[in-house]
Amino acid sequence: MDEPVLLTGAVGRVGQAILRHIGTDYEWRLLDRAPMSSSKRPEGIDADDIYIGDVTDADDVREAIDGCRAVVHLAGDPRPEAPWDSVLQNNIDGTQTMFEAAVEAGVEKFAFASSNHAVGAYETESRTPDLYRPDDDYRLDGTEPPRPTNLYGVSKATGEVLGRYYHDHHGLSVVNVRIGNLTEGHPPIDYERGQAMWLSYRDCAHLFERCLLADYDYETIYGISDNDRKYYSIEGAREALGYDPQDNSAEWDGDDHVDGER
Ligand SMILES: NC(=O)C1=CN([C@@H]2O[C@H](COP(=O)(O)OP(=O)(O)OC[C@H]3O[C@@H](n4cnc5c(N)ncnc54)[C@H](O)[C@@H]3O)[C@@H](O)[C@H]2O)C=CC1
Ligand SMILES: O=C1O[C@H](COP(=O)(O)O)[C@@H](O)[C@H](O)[C@H]1O
């Protein structure tokens, strides 16, 4: 992809996972309301490619998105316990502003950072904790309707529906990535649920790169590594995007760390 890619929320964890692995491979525009320190900025990105602005501000977004062919939209309030006024503004209004600007700017592909919390209520009492264990074969595959855990999850489900609308009515290619639990270096410790939905940094970067390179219409897929423990299928991501994850939370056992950058 030769034309610029707009990455919102670039200063945050998911943004940094992406930039750390593929930060020098694309012509990025980086938009965040927080300033980006030089240690977070990939080589080759100069000050002109960094936009300090808010995704709820149409003028800020318009300036950053001009000339871009693809968008990776991460910016928002990521807290599962976030209050309604924050998710309404940052996640729902911000995402609608992004979609509207993307259509206006002629963007072709839009990857939206959705969440496991859009579907957390499938984790019923009768299914857990077996669901989180390697021998359990229950799977969500992205075709099921949202069942949010919390108001944050409601905001993510709403972002997915906004994507459906902008795909159906404006022809934008949209992929909703229901991200699991991104942690740096190793999977969450003493947290079975987190190990079942672990997404390593390098698999995260690879997955979003596939969102830039693959051809798709409207997809909802799960963003987790190839964990032995899993209740999210990654077949949808493999088929729609060519996702080929390298990591597995089962390769980590307490202090027995497997070598390699994740
Ligand atoms: N980290 C994880 O495991 C998961 C993350 N996600 C989603 O991925 C996205 C990124 O999450 P993280 O990187 O973990 O969060 P983060 O809090 O580390 O990064 C979010 C970034 O977005 C920026 N931001 C927030 N509201 C903004 C606004 N209105 N305008 C401009 N910038 C704004 C913040 O300044 C921050 O740099 C979020 O949408 C989150 O809901 C979903 C599932 C799991
Ligand atoms: O959507 C998100 O999910 C992850 C994992 O959820 P958790 O409830 O198991 O912590 C969370 O860490 C992240 O902040 C959030 O944005």
Coordinates of N, CA and C in Angstrom, one line a residue, residues 3-216:
E3 N -0.3 4.5 -0.5 CA -0.9 5.8 0.1 C -0.9 5.7 1.6
P4 N -0.9 6.8 2.2 CA -0.9 6.9 3.7 C -2.0 6.1 4.4
V5 N -1.7 5.6 5.6 CA -2.6 4.9 6.4 C -2.8 5.7 7.7
L6 N -4.0 6.1 8.0 CA -4.3 6.8 9.3 C -4.5 5.8 10.4
L7 N -3.6 6.0 11.5 CA -3.7 5.2 12.7 C -4.2 6.1 13.8
T8 N -5.4 5.9 14.3 CA -5.8 6.7 15.5 C -5.5 6.0 16.8
G9 N -5.3 6.7 17.8 CA -4.9 6.1 19.1 C -3.5 5.6 19.1
A10 N -2.7 6.2 18.3 CA -1.3 5.7 18.0 C -0.4 5.6 19.2
V11 N -0.7 6.5 20.2 CA 0.1 6.6 21.4 C -0.1 5.4 22.4
G12 N -1.3 4.8 22.2 CA -1.7 3.8 23.2 C -1.1 2.4 22.9
R13 N -1.5 1.4 23.7 CA -0.9 0.1 23.7 C -1.0 -0.6 22.4
V14 N -2.3 -0.6 21.8 CA -2.4 -1.3 20.6 C -1.7 -0.6 19.4
G15 N -1.8 0.7 19.5 CA -1.1 1.5 18.5 C 0.4 1.2 18.5
Q16 N 1.0 1.2 19.7 CA 2.4 0.9 19.8 C 2.8 -0.5 19.4
A17 N 1.9 -1.5 19.7 CA 2.2 -2.8 19.2 C 2.3 -2.9 17.7
I18 N 1.4 -2.2 17.1 CA 1.4 -2.1 15.6 C 2.7 -1.4 15.1
L19 N 2.9 -0.2 15.7 CA 4.1 0.6 15.2 C 5.4 -0.1 15.4
R20 N 5.5 -0.8 16.5 CA 6.8 -1.4 16.9 C 7.1 -2.5 15.8
H21 N 6.1 -3.1 15.3 CA 6.4 -4.2 14.3 C 6.4 -3.8 12.9
I22 N 5.4 -2.9 12.5 CA 5.3 -2.6 11.1 C 5.4 -1.0 10.9
G23 N 6.0 -0.4 11.9 CA 6.0 1.1 11.9 C 6.8 1.7 10.7
T24 N 7.8 0.9 10.2 CA 8.6 1.5 9.1 C 8.1 0.9 7.7
D25 N 7.1 0.1 7.7 CA 6.6 -0.5 6.4 C 5.6 0.3 5.7
Y26 N 5.0 1.2 6.3 CA 3.9 2.0 5.7 C 4.1 3.5 5.9
E27 N 3.4 4.2 5.1 CA 3.4 5.7 5.3 C 2.3 6.0 6.2
W28 N 2.6 6.3 7.5 CA 1.6 6.4 8.5 C 1.3 7.9 8.7
R29 N 0.0 8.2 9.0 CA -0.4 9.4 9.7 C -0.9 9.0 11.1
L30 N -0.4 9.6 12.1 CA -0.7 9.2 13.5 C -1.5 10.3 14.2
L31 N -2.7 9.9 14.6 CA -3.6 10.8 15.2 C -3.9 10.3 16.6
D32 N -3.7 11.2 17.6 CA -4.0 10.9 19.0 C -4.2 12.3 19.7
R33 N -5.0 12.3 20.7 CA -5.2 13.6 21.4 C -4.0 13.8 22.4
A34 N -3.3 12.7 22.7 CA -2.1 12.8 23.5 C -0.9 13.0 22.7
P35 N 0.1 13.8 23.1 CA 1.3 14.0 22.3 C 2.1 12.7 22.3
M36 N 2.9 12.5 21.2 CA 3.7 11.3 21.1 C 5.2 11.6 21.4
S37 N 5.7 10.9 22.4 CA 7.1 11.1 22.7 C 8.0 10.5 21.6
S38 N 9.2 11.0 21.5 CA 10.1 10.5 20.4 C 10.3 9.0 20.5
S39 N 10.3 8.4 21.7 CA 10.6 7.0 21.9 C 9.4 6.2 21.3
K40 N 8.2 6.8 21.2 CA 7.1 6.0 20.7 C 6.9 6.2 19.1
R41 N 7.7 7.1 18.6 CA 7.6 7.4 17.2 C 8.5 6.5 16.3
P42 N 8.0 5.8 15.3 CA 8.8 4.9 14.5 C 9.8 5.8 13.7
E43 N 10.9 5.2 13.3 CA 11.9 5.8 12.4 C 11.2 6.2 11.1
G44 N 11.5 7.3 10.6 CA 10.9 7.7 9.2 C 9.7 8.5 9.4
I45 N 9.1 8.6 10.5 CA 7.9 9.4 10.7 C 8.3 10.7 11.2
D46 N 8.0 11.8 10.4 CA 8.4 13.1 10.9 C 7.3 13.8 11.5
A47 N 7.6 15.0 12.1 CA 6.6 15.7 12.8 C 5.3 16.0 12.0
D48 N 5.5 16.1 10.7 CA 4.3 16.5 9.9 C 3.3 15.3 9.8
D49 N 3.7 14.1 10.1 CA 2.8 13.0 10.1 C 2.1 12.7 11.4
I50 N 2.4 13.6 12.4 CA 1.8 13.4 13.7 C 0.7 14.5 13.9
Y51 N -0.5 14.0 14.2 CA -1.6 15.0 14.4 C -2.1 14.8 15.8
I52 N -2.0 15.9 16.5 CA -2.6 15.9 17.9 C -4.0 16.4 17.7
G53 N -5.0 15.6 18.0 CA -6.4 16.0 17.8 C -7.3 15.0 18.4
D54 N -8.6 15.3 18.3 CA -9.6 14.5 18.9 C -10.5 13.9 17.8
V55 N -10.7 12.6 18.0 CA -11.5 11.9 16.9 C -13.0 12.4 16.9
T56 N -13.4 13.1 17.9 CA -14.8 13.6 17.9 C -14.8 15.0 17.2
D57 N -13.7 15.5 16.8 CA -13.6 16.8 16.2 C -13.4 16.6 14.7
A58 N -14.5 16.9 13.9 CA -14.5 16.6 12.5 C -13.3 17.3 11.7
D59 N -13.0 18.5 12.2 CA -11.9 19.3 11.5 C -10.6 18.6 11.8
D60 N -10.3 18.2 13.0 CA -9.1 17.5 13.3 C -9.0 16.2 12.5
V61 N -10.1 15.5 12.4 CA -10.0 14.2 11.6 C -9.8 14.5 10.1
R62 N -10.5 15.5 9.6 CA -10.5 15.8 8.2 C -9.0 16.1 7.8
E63 N -8.4 16.9 8.6 CA -7.0 17.3 8.3 C -6.0 16.0 8.3
A64 N -6.2 15.1 9.2 CA -5.3 14.0 9.3 C -5.6 12.9 8.2
I65 N -6.9 12.8 7.8 CA -7.3 11.7 6.9 C -7.1 12.0 5.4
D66 N -6.9 13.3 5.1 CA -6.9 13.7 3.7 C -5.8 12.9 3.0
G67 N -6.2 12.3 1.9 CA -5.2 11.5 1.1 C -5.0 10.1 1.5
C68 N -5.6 9.7 2.6 CA -5.4 8.3 3.1 C -6.2 7.3 2.4
R69 N -5.7 6.1 2.2 CA -6.5 5.0 1.6 C -7.1 4.1 2.6
A70 N -6.5 4.0 3.8 CA -7.0 3.1 4.8 C -6.9 3.7 6.2
V71 N -7.7 3.2 7.1 CA -7.8 3.7 8.5 C -7.7 2.5 9.4
V72 N -6.9 2.7 10.4 CA -7.0 1.7 11.6 C -7.4 2.6 12.7
H73 N -8.6 2.3 13.2 CA -9.3 3.2 14.2 C -9.2 2.6 15.6
L74 N -8.3 3.0 16.4 CA -8.1 2.5 17.7 C -8.6 3.5 18.8
A75 N -8.5 4.8 18.5 CA -8.7 5.8 19.6 C -10.1 5.6 20.3
G76 N -10.0 5.7 21.6 CA -11.3 5.6 22.3 C -10.9 5.3 23.8
D77 N -12.0 5.3 24.6 CA -11.8 4.9 26.0 C -11.8 3.4 26.1
P78 N -10.7 2.8 26.5 CA -10.6 1.3 26.5 C -11.0 0.6 27.8
R79 N -11.5 1.4 28.8 CA -11.8 0.9 30.1 C -13.1 0.1 30.1
P80 N -13.1 -1.2 30.5 CA -14.3 -1.9 30.6 C -15.3 -1.2 31.6
E81 N -14.8 -0.5 32.5 CA -15.7 0.2 33.5 C -16.0 1.6 33.1
A82 N -15.7 2.0 31.9 CA -15.8 3.4 31.5 C -17.3 3.8 31.6
P83 N -17.5 5.1 32.1 CA -18.9 5.5 32.2 C -19.5 5.9 30.8
W84 N -20.8 5.9 30.8 CA -21.6 6.2 29.6 C -21.2 7.5 28.9
D85 N -21.0 8.5 29.7 CA -20.7 9.8 29.0 C -19.4 9.7 28.2
S86 N -18.4 9.0 28.8 CA -17.2 8.8 28.1 C -17.3 8.0 26.8
V87 N -17.9 6.8 26.9 CA -18.0 5.9 25.8 C -18.9 6.5 24.7
L88 N -19.9 7.3 25.1 CA -20.8 7.9 24.2 C -20.0 8.9 23.3
Q89 N -19.2 9.7 24.0 CA -18.4 10.7 23.3 C -17.2 10.1 22.5
N90 N -16.3 9.4 23.2 CA -15.1 9.0 22.6 C -15.3 7.8 21.7
N91 N -16.1 6.9 22.1 CA -16.2 5.6 21.3 C -17.3 5.7 20.3
I92 N -18.4 6.2 20.6 CA -19.5 6.1 19.6 C -19.5 7.4 18.7
D93 N -19.5 8.5 19.3 CA -19.4 9.8 18.5 C -18.1 9.8 17.7
G94 N -17.0 9.4 18.4 CA -15.7 9.5 17.8 C -15.6 8.5 16.6
T95 N -16.2 7.3 16.7 CA -16.2 6.4 15.6 C -17.1 6.8 14.5
Q96 N -18.2 7.4 14.8 CA -19.1 7.9 13.7 C -18.4 9.0 12.9
T97 N -17.7 9.9 13.7 CA -17.0 11.0 13.0 C -15.9 10.4 12.1
M98 N -15.2 9.4 12.6 CA -14.2 8.7 11.8 C -14.8 8.1 10.5
F99 N -15.9 7.4 10.6 CA -16.5 6.8 9.4 C -16.9 7.9 8.4
E100 N -17.5 8.9 8.9 CA -18.0 10.0 8.0 C -16.9 10.6 7.3
A101 N -15.8 10.9 8.0 CA -14.6 11.5 7.4 C -14.0 10.6 6.4
A102 N -14.0 9.3 6.7 CA -13.4 8.3 5.8 C -14.1 8.2 4.5
V103 N -15.4 8.3 4.5 CA -16.2 8.3 3.3 C -15.9 9.5 2.5
E104 N -15.9 10.7 3.2 CA -15.7 12.0 2.5 C -14.3 12.0 1.9
A105 N -13.3 11.3 2.5 CA -12.0 11.4 2.0 C -11.7 10.3 0.9
G106 N -12.7 9.4 0.7 CA -12.5 8.3 -0.3 C -11.6 7.2 0.2
V107 N -11.6 7.0 1.5 CA -10.9 5.8 2.1 C -11.5 4.5 1.6
E108 N -10.7 3.5 1.4 CA -11.2 2.2 0.9 C -11.4 1.2 2.0
K109 N -10.4 1.2 3.0 CA -10.5 0.1 4.0 C -10.5 0.8 5.4
F110 N -11.3 0.2 6.3 CA -11.4 0.7 7.6 C -11.4 -0.4 8.6
A111 N -10.4 -0.5 9.4 CA -10.3 -1.5 10.5 C -10.7 -0.9 11.8
F112 N -11.7 -1.5 12.5 CA -12.2 -0.9 13.7 C -11.8 -1.8 14.9
A113 N -11.3 -1.2 15.9 CA -10.9 -1.9 17.1 C -12.1 -2.1 18.0
S114 N -12.8 -3.3 17.8 CA -13.8 -3.7 18.7 C -13.2 -4.5 19.8
S115 N -14.1 -5.2 20.6 CA -13.6 -5.8 21.8 C -14.3 -7.1 22.2
N116 N -13.6 -7.9 22.9 CA -14.2 -9.1 23.6 C -15.4 -8.6 24.4
H117 N -15.4 -7.4 24.9 CA -16.5 -7.0 25.8 C -17.8 -6.7 25.0
A118 N -17.7 -6.7 23.7 CA -19.0 -6.7 22.9 C -19.7 -8.0 23.0
V119 N -19.1 -9.0 23.4 CA -19.7 -10.4 23.4 C -19.5 -11.1 24.8
G120 N -19.1 -10.3 25.8 CA -18.8 -10.9 27.1 C -19.9 -11.7 27.8
A121 N -21.2 -11.3 27.4 CA -22.3 -12.0 28.1 C -22.5 -13.4 27.6
Y122 N -21.8 -13.8 26.6 CA -21.9 -15.2 26.2 C -21.2 -16.1 27.3
E123 N -20.4 -15.5 28.1 CA -19.6 -16.2 29.2 C -20.6 -16.4 30.4
T124 N -21.5 -17.2 30.2 CA -22.5 -17.4 31.2 C -22.0 -18.2 32.4
E125 N -22.7 -18.2 33.5 CA -22.2 -19.0 34.7 C -22.1 -20.5 34.3
S126 N -23.0 -21.0 33.5 CA -22.9 -22.4 33.2 C -21.7 -22.8 32.3
R127 N -21.3 -21.8 31.5 CA -20.2 -22.1 30.6 C -18.8 -21.9 31.2
T128 N -18.8 -21.1 32.2 CA -17.4 -20.7 32.8 C -17.2 -21.5 34.1
P129 N -16.0 -21.8 34.4 CA -14.7 -21.5 33.7 C -14.3 -22.5 32.7
D130 N -15.2 -23.5 32.4 CA -14.8 -24.5 31.4 C -14.4 -23.9 30.1
L131 N -15.2 -22.9 29.7 CA -14.9 -22.1 28.5 C -13.5 -21.7 28.3
Y132 N -12.8 -21.4 29.3 CA -11.4 -20.9 29.2 C -10.4 -22.0 29.2
R133 N -10.8 -23.2 29.1 CA -9.8 -24.3 29.2 C -9.7 -25.0 27.9
P134 N -8.4 -25.6 27.7 CA -8.1 -26.1 26.3 C -9.0 -27.2 25.8
D135 N -9.6 -28.0 26.7 CA -10.4 -29.1 26.2 C -11.9 -28.8 25.9
D136 N -12.2 -27.5 26.1 CA -13.6 -27.1 25.9 C -13.7 -26.7 24.4
D137 N -14.8 -27.1 23.7 CA -14.9 -26.8 22.3 C -15.9 -25.7 22.0
Y138 N -16.4 -25.0 23.0 CA -17.3 -23.9 22.7 C -16.6 -22.8 21.9
R139 N -17.2 -22.3 20.8 CA -16.5 -21.2 20.1 C -17.5 -20.1 19.7
L140 N -17.1 -18.9 19.8 CA -17.7 -17.8 19.1 C -17.0 -17.6 17.8
D141 N -17.7 -17.2 16.7 CA -16.9 -17.1 15.5 C -17.1 -15.8 14.7
G142 N -17.8 -14.9 15.4 CA -18.0 -13.5 14.7 C -19.3 -13.4 14.0
T143 N -20.0 -14.5 13.8 CA -21.4 -14.4 13.2 C -22.5 -14.2 14.2
E144 N -22.1 -14.4 15.5 CA -23.1 -14.2 16.6 C -23.4 -12.7 16.9
P145 N -24.6 -12.4 17.2 CA -24.9 -10.9 17.6 C -24.2 -10.6 18.9
P146 N -23.9 -9.3 19.0 CA -23.3 -8.8 20.3 C -24.1 -9.2 21.5
R147 N -23.4 -9.4 22.6 CA -24.0 -9.6 23.9 C -23.0 -8.9 24.9
P148 N -23.1 -7.6 25.0 CA -22.1 -6.8 25.7 C -22.0 -7.1 27.2
T149 N -20.8 -7.0 27.7 CA -20.6 -7.2 29.2 C -20.9 -5.9 29.9
N150 N -20.8 -4.8 29.3 CA -20.9 -3.5 30.0 C -21.1 -2.4 29.0
L151 N -21.2 -1.2 29.5 CA -21.5 -0.1 28.6 C -20.4 0.2 27.6
Y152 N -19.2 -0.1 28.0 CA -18.0 0.0 27.1 C -18.3 -1.0 25.9
G153 N -18.7 -2.2 26.3 CA -19.0 -3.3 25.2 C -20.2 -2.8 24.3
V154 N -21.1 -2.1 24.9 CA -22.2 -1.5 24.1 C -21.7 -0.6 23.1
S155 N -20.7 0.2 23.5 CA -20.1 1.2 22.6 C -19.3 0.5 21.4
K156 N -18.7 -0.6 21.8 CA -18.0 -1.3 20.7 C -19.0 -2.0 19.7
A157 N -20.1 -2.6 20.3 CA -21.1 -3.2 19.4 C -21.7 -2.1 18.5
T158 N -21.8 -0.9 19.0 CA -22.4 0.2 18.2 C -21.4 0.6 17.1
G159 N -20.1 0.6 17.4 CA -19.1 0.8 16.4 C -19.2 -0.2 15.3
E160 N -19.4 -1.5 15.6 CA -19.6 -2.5 14.6 C -20.8 -2.2 13.7
V161 N -21.9 -1.8 14.3 CA -23.1 -1.5 13.5 C -22.9 -0.3 12.7
L162 N -22.2 0.7 13.2 CA -21.9 1.9 12.4 C -21.1 1.4 11.1
G163 N -20.2 0.5 11.3 CA -19.4 0.0 10.2 C -20.3 -0.7 9.2
R164 N -21.3 -1.4 9.7 CA -22.3 -2.1 8.8 C -23.0 -1.1 7.9
Y165 N -23.4 0.0 8.6 CA -24.1 1.1 7.8 C -23.2 1.7 6.8
Y166 N -22.0 2.0 7.2 CA -21.1 2.7 6.2 C -20.6 1.8 5.1
H167 N -20.6 0.5 5.4 CA -20.3 -0.4 4.3 C -21.5 -0.5 3.3
D168 N -22.7 -0.8 3.9 CA -23.9 -1.0 3.1 C -24.2 0.3 2.3
H169 N -24.1 1.4 2.8 CA -24.6 2.6 2.2 C -23.5 3.4 1.5
H170 N -22.3 3.2 1.8 CA -21.2 4.0 1.2 C -20.1 3.1 0.6
G171 N -20.2 1.8 0.7 CA -19.2 0.9 0.0 C -17.9 0.8 0.7
L172 N -17.7 1.3 1.9 CA -16.4 1.2 2.6 C -16.2 -0.3 3.0
S173 N -15.0 -0.8 2.8 CA -14.6 -2.1 3.3 C -14.3 -2.0 4.8
V174 N -15.0 -2.8 5.6 CA -14.9 -2.6 7.0 C -14.6 -3.9 7.7
V175 N -13.6 -3.9 8.6 CA -13.4 -5.1 9.4 C -13.4 -4.7 10.9
N176 N -14.3 -5.4 11.6 CA -14.3 -5.2 13.1 C -13.4 -6.3 13.7
V177 N -12.4 -5.8 14.4 CA -11.5 -6.7 15.1 C -11.9 -6.8 16.6
R178 N -12.5 -7.9 17.0 CA -12.9 -8.0 18.4 C -11.6 -8.5 19.1
I179 N -10.9 -7.4 19.6 CA -9.6 -7.7 20.2 C -9.8 -8.4 21.6
G180 N -8.9 -9.4 21.9 CA -9.0 -10.1 23.2 C -8.3 -9.3 24.2
N181 N -7.1 -9.8 24.7 CA -6.4 -9.2 25.8 C -4.9 -9.0 25.3
L182 N -4.6 -7.8 24.9 CA -3.2 -7.6 24.5 C -2.3 -7.3 25.6
T183 N -1.2 -8.1 25.8 CA -0.2 -7.8 26.8 C 1.1 -8.0 26.1
E184 N 2.1 -7.2 26.7 CA 3.4 -7.2 26.1 C 4.3 -8.2 26.8
G185 N 5.0 -9.0 26.0 CA 6.0 -9.9 26.5 C 5.5 -11.3 26.9
H186 N 4.4 -11.4 27.6 CA 3.9 -12.7 28.0 C 2.4 -12.5 28.2
P187 N 1.7 -13.7 28.2 CA 0.2 -13.6 28.5 C 0.0 -13.2 29.9
P188 N -1.3 -12.8 30.2 CA -1.7 -12.5 31.6 C -1.4 -13.7 32.5
I189 N -0.9 -13.4 33.7 CA -0.5 -14.4 34.7 C -1.7 -14.7 35.6
D190 N -1.9 -15.9 35.9 CA -3.0 -16.3 36.9 C -4.4 -15.7 36.4
Y191 N -4.6 -15.8 35.1 CA -5.9 -15.2 34.6 C -6.3 -16.1 33.4
E192 N -7.1 -17.1 33.7 CA -7.4 -18.0 32.6 C -8.2 -17.3 31.4
R193 N -9.1 -16.5 31.8 CA -9.8 -15.8 30.7 C -8.9 -15.0 29.8
G194 N -7.9 -14.3 30.5 CA -7.0 -13.5 29.7 C -6.1 -14.4 28.9
Q195 N -5.7 -15.5 29.4 CA -4.8 -16.4 28.6 C -5.6 -17.0 27.4
A196 N -6.9 -17.2 27.6 CA -7.7 -17.7 26.5 C -7.9 -16.7 25.3
M197 N -7.8 -15.4 25.7 CA -8.0 -14.4 24.7 C -6.7 -13.5 24.5
W198 N -5.6 -14.1 24.8 CA -4.3 -13.4 24.7 C -4.0 -13.0 23.2
L199 N -3.6 -11.8 23.0 CA -3.1 -11.3 21.7 C -1.7 -10.8 22.0
S200 N -0.7 -11.4 21.4 CA 0.7 -10.9 21.5 C 0.9 -9.7 20.7
Y201 N 1.9 -8.9 21.0 CA 2.2 -7.7 20.2 C 2.4 -8.1 18.7
R202 N 3.2 -9.1 18.5 CA 3.6 -9.3 17.1 C 2.4 -9.9 16.3
D203 N 1.5 -10.7 17.0 CA 0.3 -11.2 16.3 C -0.7 -10.0 16.0
C204 N -0.7 -9.1 17.0 CA -1.6 -7.9 16.8 C -1.1 -7.1 15.6
A205 N 0.2 -6.8 15.5 CA 0.7 -6.1 14.3 C 0.4 -6.8 13.0
H206 N 0.6 -8.1 13.0 CA 0.4 -8.9 11.8 C -1.1 -8.9 11.4
L207 N -2.0 -9.0 12.5 CA -3.4 -9.0 12.2 C -3.8 -7.7 11.5
F208 N -3.4 -6.5 12.1 CA -3.8 -5.3 11.5 C -3.1 -5.0 10.2
E209 N -2.0 -5.6 10.0 CA -1.4 -5.5 8.6 C -2.2 -6.2 7.6
R210 N -2.7 -7.4 8.0 CA -3.6 -8.1 7.1 C -4.9 -7.3 6.8
C211 N -5.4 -6.5 7.8 CA -6.5 -5.7 7.6 C -6.2 -4.6 6.5
L212 N -5.0 -4.3 6.4 CA -4.6 -3.3 5.4 C -4.4 -3.9 4.0
L213 N -4.0 -5.2 4.0 CA -3.6 -5.8 2.7 C -4.7 -6.7 2.1
A214 N -5.6 -7.3 2.9 CA -6.6 -8.2 2.4 C -7.7 -7.5 1.7
D215 N -8.5 -8.2 0.9 CA -9.7 -7.7 0.3 C -10.9 -8.2 1.0
Y216 N -11.8 -7.4 1.4 CA -13.0 -7.9 2.2 C -14.1 -6.8 2.0

